[in-house]
Amino acid sequence: MSIWRRISDFITTTAVDAFSSIIEAVRTAFEGDPETRRRVAFSIAMIALSAKMAKADGIVSQAEVNAFHDIFHVPEQYQDQVTRLYNLAKQDVAGYEAYATQLASLCGSGHRNCQMLEDVLDGLFHIAKADGALHDKELTFLGTVAEIFALDEEKFDRVLARHVGRGQADPYLVLGLARNVNFETARKQYRALVRENHPDMLIARGVPEEFIAIANQRIAAINAAWEQVEKDLKAYERV
């Protein structure tokens, strides 16, 4: 069943008037179905934090709206329910820190699907950079969310590196490599990252199929970084 159908049915049958209530309702409604709960939790995390981040720099640009829809391909029949969720999150007096904390617990921070929280952060970066720049307030927002998600500085820097402008990203940082790495070690790391970030792996840890644009963009950044590192290391070994 489509994740949007799941969310639509959930919203239609759940009487809530605040976003914090929705989070707790998800925990209860899908208690016996952890796979669906992870998928719903991911979707709601993206909607809620996207709404809060849109207000981080005080300006919601059309580019950011378009980026939101790059990730959220919502069928027309479910758009009203998604819009309701977005507006509830945007209007709620609770700060984004409270949402991130609740959602980290719901998604499973510290457990086997903690990687899914990095996927949430990746999606937020995609939206934040859509207007051509990552503003200071947006970076503060993203950094705080990463801390609440228990993602360390190294992981945050790797996500950040994937999203900086083409030609500015540090390919070694994107791949998590030391500068003095040898070719075979670098290639093993590259191949491991490709396996880890394959769309099937994201789906296995709770990212709905409807959000696989995140995986495709991540793989593209990893491939671009490897192309540069491979060239550098082969040139170094020929010296």
Coordinates of C-alpha atoms in Angstrom, one line a residue, residues 18-123:
A18 CA -1.7 19.5 17.3
F19 CA 1.3 17.9 15.6
S20 CA 2.7 16.6 18.9
S21 CA -0.5 14.6 19.2
I22 CA 0.0 13.1 15.8
I23 CA 3.5 11.8 16.7
E24 CA 2.2 10.0 19.8
A25 CA -0.8 8.7 17.7
V26 CA 1.6 7.2 15.2
R27 CA 3.5 5.4 18.0
T28 CA 0.2 3.8 19.2
A29 CA -1.5 3.2 15.9
F30 CA 1.4 1.2 14.4
E31 CA 2.8 -0.4 17.5
G32 CA 2.3 -3.9 16.1
D33 CA 3.7 -3.0 12.7
P34 CA 7.2 -1.6 13.1
E35 CA 8.0 -1.6 9.4
T36 CA 4.9 0.6 8.6
R37 CA 5.7 2.7 11.6
R38 CA 9.2 3.5 10.4
R39 CA 7.9 4.4 7.0
V40 CA 5.1 6.7 8.4
A41 CA 7.6 8.1 10.9
F42 CA 10.1 9.0 8.2
S43 CA 7.4 10.7 6.1
I44 CA 6.0 12.7 9.0
A45 CA 9.5 13.7 10.1
M46 CA 10.2 15.1 6.6
I47 CA 6.9 17.0 6.5
A48 CA 7.2 18.4 10.0
L49 CA 10.8 19.4 9.9
S50 CA 10.5 20.8 6.4
A51 CA 7.7 23.0 7.6
K52 CA 9.7 24.2 10.5
M53 CA 12.9 24.7 8.4
A54 CA 10.9 26.8 5.8
K55 CA 10.6 29.4 8.5
A56 CA 14.2 29.2 9.7
D57 CA 15.5 32.0 7.6
G58 CA 12.1 33.8 7.6
I59 CA 11.6 33.3 3.8
V60 CA 10.0 30.5 2.0
S61 CA 11.2 30.6 -1.6
Q62 CA 9.6 29.0 -4.6
A63 CA 12.8 27.0 -5.1
E64 CA 12.4 25.5 -1.6
V65 CA 8.7 24.7 -2.4
N66 CA 9.8 23.0 -5.6
A67 CA 12.5 21.1 -3.7
F68 CA 9.9 19.9 -1.3
H69 CA 7.9 18.5 -4.2
D70 CA 11.0 16.9 -5.7
I71 CA 11.0 14.6 -2.6
F72 CA 7.3 14.5 -2.0
H73 CA 5.5 13.1 -5.0
V74 CA 2.0 13.3 -3.5
P75 CA -0.9 12.0 -5.6
E76 CA -3.6 14.6 -5.9
Q77 CA -6.1 12.6 -3.9
Y78 CA -3.8 12.7 -0.8
Q79 CA -2.6 16.3 -1.0
D80 CA -5.2 17.7 1.4
Q81 CA -4.0 15.4 4.2
V82 CA -0.3 16.2 3.6
T83 CA -1.1 19.9 3.5
R84 CA -2.9 19.5 6.8
L85 CA 0.1 17.9 8.4
Y86 CA 2.4 20.6 7.0
N87 CA 0.3 23.4 8.3
L88 CA -0.2 21.8 11.7
A89 CA 3.6 21.6 12.0
K90 CA 4.2 25.1 10.7
Q91 CA 1.6 26.7 13.0
D92 CA 2.3 24.7 16.2
V93 CA 3.9 26.8 18.9
A94 CA 6.4 23.9 19.7
G95 CA 9.9 24.5 18.5
Y96 CA 11.6 22.3 16.0
E97 CA 13.8 20.9 18.7
A98 CA 10.8 19.3 20.4
Y99 CA 9.7 17.7 17.1
A100 CA 13.1 16.4 16.3
T101 CA 13.4 14.9 19.8
Q102 CA 10.0 13.1 19.5
L103 CA 10.7 12.0 16.0
A104 CA 14.2 10.6 16.9
S105 CA 12.5 8.4 19.5
L106 CA 9.8 7.4 17.0
C107 CA 12.3 6.6 14.2
G108 CA 14.5 4.6 16.6
S109 CA 17.6 6.7 17.4
G110 CA 20.3 4.5 18.7
H111 CA 18.8 1.4 17.3
R112 CA 19.3 -0.5 14.1
N113 CA 17.4 1.9 11.9
C114 CA 19.1 5.0 13.3
Q115 CA 20.6 5.4 9.8
M116 CA 17.1 6.5 8.7
L117 CA 17.6 9.7 10.7
E118 CA 20.5 10.5 8.4
D119 CA 18.2 10.1 5.5
V120 CA 15.8 12.6 7.1
L121 CA 18.7 15.1 7.5
D122 CA 19.7 14.5 3.9
G123 CA 16.2 15.4 2.7

